[in-house]
PDB file of C-alpha atoms in Angstrom:
ATOM      1  CA  MET A1272      39.162 -38.946  11.684  1.00 48.00           C
ATOM      2  CA  ALA A1273      36.646 -37.738   9.176  1.00 49.00           C
ATOM      3  CA  SER A1274      34.135 -40.632   9.969  1.00 50.00           C
ATOM      4  CA  GLU A1275      34.307 -39.623  13.888  1.00 55.00           C
ATOM      5  CA  ILE A1276      32.861 -36.133  13.038  1.00 51.00           C
ATOM      6  CA  LYS A1277      28.983 -36.542  13.728  1.00 47.00           C
ATOM      7  CA  GLU A1278      26.535 -33.939  12.367  1.00 46.00           C
ATOM      8  CA  PRO A1279      24.993 -31.776  15.011  1.00 46.00           C
ATOM      9  CA  GLN A1280      21.737 -32.921  16.611  1.00 50.00           C
ATOM     10  CA  ASP A1281      19.690 -30.018  15.414  1.00 48.00           C
ATOM     11  CA  TYR A1282      20.850 -30.413  11.908  1.00 45.00           C
ATOM     12  CA  LYS A1283      18.238 -32.835  10.966  1.00 46.00           C
ATOM     13  CA  ARG A1284      15.468 -30.886  12.288  1.00 45.00           C
ATOM     14  CA  LYS A1285      16.715 -27.963  10.311  1.00 47.00           C
ATOM     15  CA  GLN A1286      16.925 -30.041   7.483  1.00 48.00           C
ATOM     16  CA  SER A1287      13.463 -31.078   7.706  1.00 50.00           C
ATOM     17  CA  LYS A1288      12.047 -27.770   8.108  1.00 51.00           C
ATOM     18  CA  ALA A1289      13.962 -26.604   5.053  1.00 53.00           C
ATOM     19  CA  ASN A1290      12.453 -29.575   3.199  1.00 60.00           C
ATOM     20  CA  SER A1291       8.851 -28.904   4.767  1.00 67.00           C
ATOM     21  CA  THR A1292       9.131 -25.088   3.553  1.00 72.00           C
ATOM     22  CA  GLU A1293      10.395 -26.329   0.091  1.00 76.00           C
ATOM     23  CA  SER A1294       7.382 -28.599  -0.272  1.00 79.00           C
ATOM     24  CA  ASN A1295       4.957 -26.171   1.221  1.00 84.00           C
ATOM     25  CA  GLN A1296       6.407 -23.689  -1.641  1.00 86.00           C
ATOM     26  CA  GLN A1297       6.199 -26.354  -4.013  1.00 88.00           C
ATOM     27  CA  ASP A1298       2.602 -27.097  -3.201  1.00 87.00           C
ATOM     28  CA  PHE A1299       1.889 -23.445  -3.439  1.00 83.00           C
ATOM     29  CA  LEU A1300       3.350 -23.117  -6.876  1.00 87.00           C
ATOM     30  CA  ASP A1301       1.470 -26.337  -7.944  1.00 87.00           C
ATOM     31  CA  LEU A1302      -1.634 -24.789  -6.967  1.00 81.00           C
ATOM     32  CA  LEU A1303      -1.008 -21.558  -8.790  1.00 80.00           C
ATOM     33  CA  LEU A1304      -0.088 -23.662 -12.056  1.00 85.00           C
ATOM     34  CA  SER A1305      -3.455 -25.359 -11.761  1.00 82.00           C
ATOM     35  CA  ILE A1306      -5.338 -22.256 -11.213  1.00 73.00           C
ATOM     36  CA  ARG A1307      -3.816 -20.758 -14.115  1.00 77.00           C
ATOM     37  CA  GLU A1308      -4.547 -23.777 -16.452  1.00 82.00           C
ATOM     38  CA  GLU A1309      -7.968 -23.557 -15.296  1.00 81.00           C
ATOM     39  CA  LYS A1310      -8.189 -19.897 -15.553  1.00 80.00           C
ATOM     40  CA  ASP A1311     -11.034 -19.978 -13.120  1.00 82.00           C
ATOM     41  CA  LEU A1312     -11.546 -16.818 -11.819  1.00 85.00           C
ATOM     42  CA  ASP A1313     -13.625 -17.619  -8.819  1.00 87.00           C
ATOM     43  CA  LYS A1314     -10.886 -19.888  -7.507  1.00 83.00           C
ATOM     44  CA  MET A1315      -8.393 -16.997  -8.175  1.00 83.00           C
ATOM     45  CA  GLN A1316     -10.588 -14.488  -6.333  1.00 91.00           C
ATOM     46  CA  GLU A1317     -11.020 -17.019  -3.425  1.00 90.00           C
ATOM     47  CA  LEU A1318      -7.190 -17.431  -3.464  1.00 86.00           C
ATOM     48  CA  PHE A1319      -6.476 -13.596  -3.159  1.00 91.00           C
ATOM     49  CA  ILE A1320      -9.057 -13.260  -0.464  1.00 94.00           C
ATOM     50  CA  SER A1321      -7.226 -15.755   1.414  1.00 93.00           C
ATOM     51  CA  ILE A1322      -4.063 -13.838   0.988  1.00 92.00           C
ATOM     52  CA  PHE A1323      -5.545 -10.545   1.926  1.00 95.00           C
ATOM     53  CA  SER A1324      -6.920 -12.112   5.020  1.00 95.00           C
ATOM     54  CA  ILE A1325      -3.574 -13.735   5.937  1.00 93.00           C
ATOM     55  CA  TYR A1326      -1.930 -10.628   5.713  1.00 93.00           C
ATOM     56  CA  GLY A1327      -4.818  -8.935   7.664  1.00 96.00           C
ATOM     57  CA  LEU A1328      -5.254  -6.275   5.107  1.00 96.00           C
ATOM     58  CA  THR A1329      -7.716  -3.656   5.666  1.00 96.00           C
ATOM     59  CA  THR A1330     -10.374  -2.679   2.972  1.00 96.00           C
ATOM     60  CA  ASP A1331      -8.399   0.528   2.024  1.00 97.00           C
ATOM     61  CA  GLU A1332      -5.090  -1.456   1.939  1.00 97.00           C
ATOM     62  CA  VAL A1333      -6.882  -3.988  -0.527  1.00 97.00           C
ATOM     63  CA  ALA A1334      -8.169  -1.114  -2.678  1.00 96.00           C
ATOM     64  CA  ALA A1335      -4.855   0.539  -3.048  1.00 96.00           C
ATOM     65  CA  LEU A1336      -3.081  -2.771  -3.891  1.00 96.00           C
ATOM     66  CA  LEU A1337      -5.817  -3.733  -6.535  1.00 96.00           C
ATOM     67  CA  PHE A1338      -5.358  -0.107  -8.213  1.00 96.00           C
ATOM     68  CA  SER A1339      -1.737  -0.491  -7.857  1.00 95.00           C
ATOM     69  CA  THR A1340      -1.889  -3.974  -9.572  1.00 95.00           C
ATOM     70  CA  MET A1341      -4.052  -2.520 -12.440  1.00 96.00           C
ATOM     71  CA  LYS A1342      -1.716   0.123 -13.061  1.00 96.00           C
ATOM     72  CA  GLU A1343       1.168  -2.018 -13.077  1.00 95.00           C
ATOM     73  CA  VAL A1344      -0.681  -4.343 -15.750  1.00 96.00           C
ATOM     74  CA  LEU A1345      -1.661  -1.295 -17.799  1.00 96.00           C
ATOM     75  CA  ASN A1346       1.887  -0.374 -17.650  1.00 95.00           C
ATOM     76  CA  GLU A1347       3.197  -3.627 -19.118  1.00 96.00           C
ATOM     77  CA  LYS A1348       4.550  -3.028 -22.867  1.00 96.00           C
ATOM     78  CA  GLN A1349       1.752  -4.891 -24.776  1.00 96.00           C
ATOM     79  CA  ASN A1350      -0.836  -3.539 -22.841  1.00 95.00           C
ATOM     80  CA  LYS A1351       0.578  -0.094 -22.895  1.00 96.00           C
ATOM     81  CA  ASP A1352       1.028  -0.392 -26.933  1.00 96.00           C
ATOM     82  CA  MET A1353      -2.261  -1.647 -27.339  1.00 95.00           C
ATOM     83  CA  LEU A1354      -3.795   1.246 -25.537  1.00 95.00           C
ATOM     84  CA  ALA A1355      -1.996   3.651 -27.627  1.00 96.00           C
ATOM     85  CA  ASP A1356      -2.665   2.094 -30.925  1.00 96.00           C
ATOM     86  CA  LYS A1357      -6.234   1.251 -30.342  1.00 94.00           C
ATOM     87  CA  PHE A1358      -7.418   3.839 -28.231  1.00 93.00           C
ATOM     88  CA  SER A1359      -4.906   6.751 -28.388  1.00 95.00           C
ATOM     89  CA  ILE A1360      -4.372   6.335 -24.676  1.00 95.00           C
ATOM     90  CA  ASP A1361      -0.934   7.209 -23.079  1.00 95.00           C
ATOM     91  CA  ILE A1362      -1.256   5.189 -19.895  1.00 93.00           C
ATOM     92  CA  THR A1363       1.697   6.930 -18.349  1.00 92.00           C
ATOM     93  CA  LYS A1364      -0.296  10.270 -18.649  1.00 94.00           C
ATOM     94  CA  LEU A1365      -3.072   8.941 -16.577  1.00 93.00           C
ATOM     95  CA  GLY A1366      -3.957   9.836 -13.122  1.00 94.00           C
ATOM     96  CA  ALA A1367      -5.816   7.900 -10.568  1.00 95.00           C
ATOM     97  CA  GLU A1368      -9.343   8.635 -12.267  1.00 96.00           C
ATOM     98  CA  GLY A1369      -8.181   7.829 -15.932  1.00 96.00           C
ATOM     99  CA  VAL A1370      -6.925   4.410 -14.613  1.00 96.00           C
ATOM    100  CA  LEU A1371     -10.044   3.717 -13.104  1.00 96.00           C
ATOM    101  CA  GLN A1372     -12.037   4.756 -16.266  1.00 96.00           C
ATOM    102  CA  VAL A1373      -9.782   2.350 -18.235  1.00 96.00           C
ATOM    103  CA  GLN A1374     -10.427  -0.363 -15.779  1.00 95.00           C
ATOM    104  CA  ARG A1375     -14.342   0.402 -15.922  1.00 96.00           C
ATOM    105  CA  ALA A1376     -14.171  -0.050 -19.890  1.00 95.00           C
ATOM    106  CA  LEU A1377     -12.312  -3.247 -19.607  1.00 94.00           C
ATOM    107  CA  LEU A1378     -14.894  -4.653 -17.087  1.00 95.00           C
ATOM    108  CA  SER A1379     -17.752  -3.503 -19.027  1.00 96.00           C
ATOM    109  CA  ALA A1380     -16.021  -5.397 -22.278  1.00 94.00           C
ATOM    110  CA  TYR A1381     -15.638  -8.528 -20.230  1.00 92.00           C
ATOM    111  CA  VAL A1382     -18.984  -8.637 -18.790  1.00 94.00           C
ATOM    112  CA  ASP A1383     -20.638  -8.198 -22.488  1.00 95.00           C
ATOM    113  CA  LYS A1384     -18.407 -10.864 -23.646  1.00 92.00           C
ATOM    114  CA  ALA A1385     -19.475 -13.134 -20.639  1.00 89.00           C
ATOM    115  CA  ASN A1386     -23.008 -12.181 -21.336  1.00 91.00           C
ATOM    116  CA  ALA A1387     -22.672 -12.893 -24.789  1.00 92.00           C
ATOM    117  CA  HIS A1388     -21.095 -16.485 -24.163  1.00 85.00           C
ATOM    118  CA  GLU A1389     -23.940 -17.465 -21.566  1.00 83.00           C
ATOM    119  CA  ALA A1390     -26.619 -16.855 -24.183  1.00 75.00           C
TER     120      ALA A1390
END
């Protein structure tokens, strides 16, 4: 009797959609891994801008997202410890202006390093 039971017609379509979604997710993950290996900031920026565009984010939403992302990164244990040890900065006590000042200092250090590397 079991051999008489047939799969519903739409099962194959659903299965192929699931496989397609899995394939698209894997393609996306492969792209992210490639970007990580290359560490090409221009490509990363293009990817982020594409994501912002796909989500239809406004300029103020992007600003809020980037700020909160930076705040989260600064609050990661290794970054929090480094800031406390090297600069006596307690990131948990910083408000928005403090986080932006730390970001400004990090950006300045990065630009200096990039300029020295180019010279």
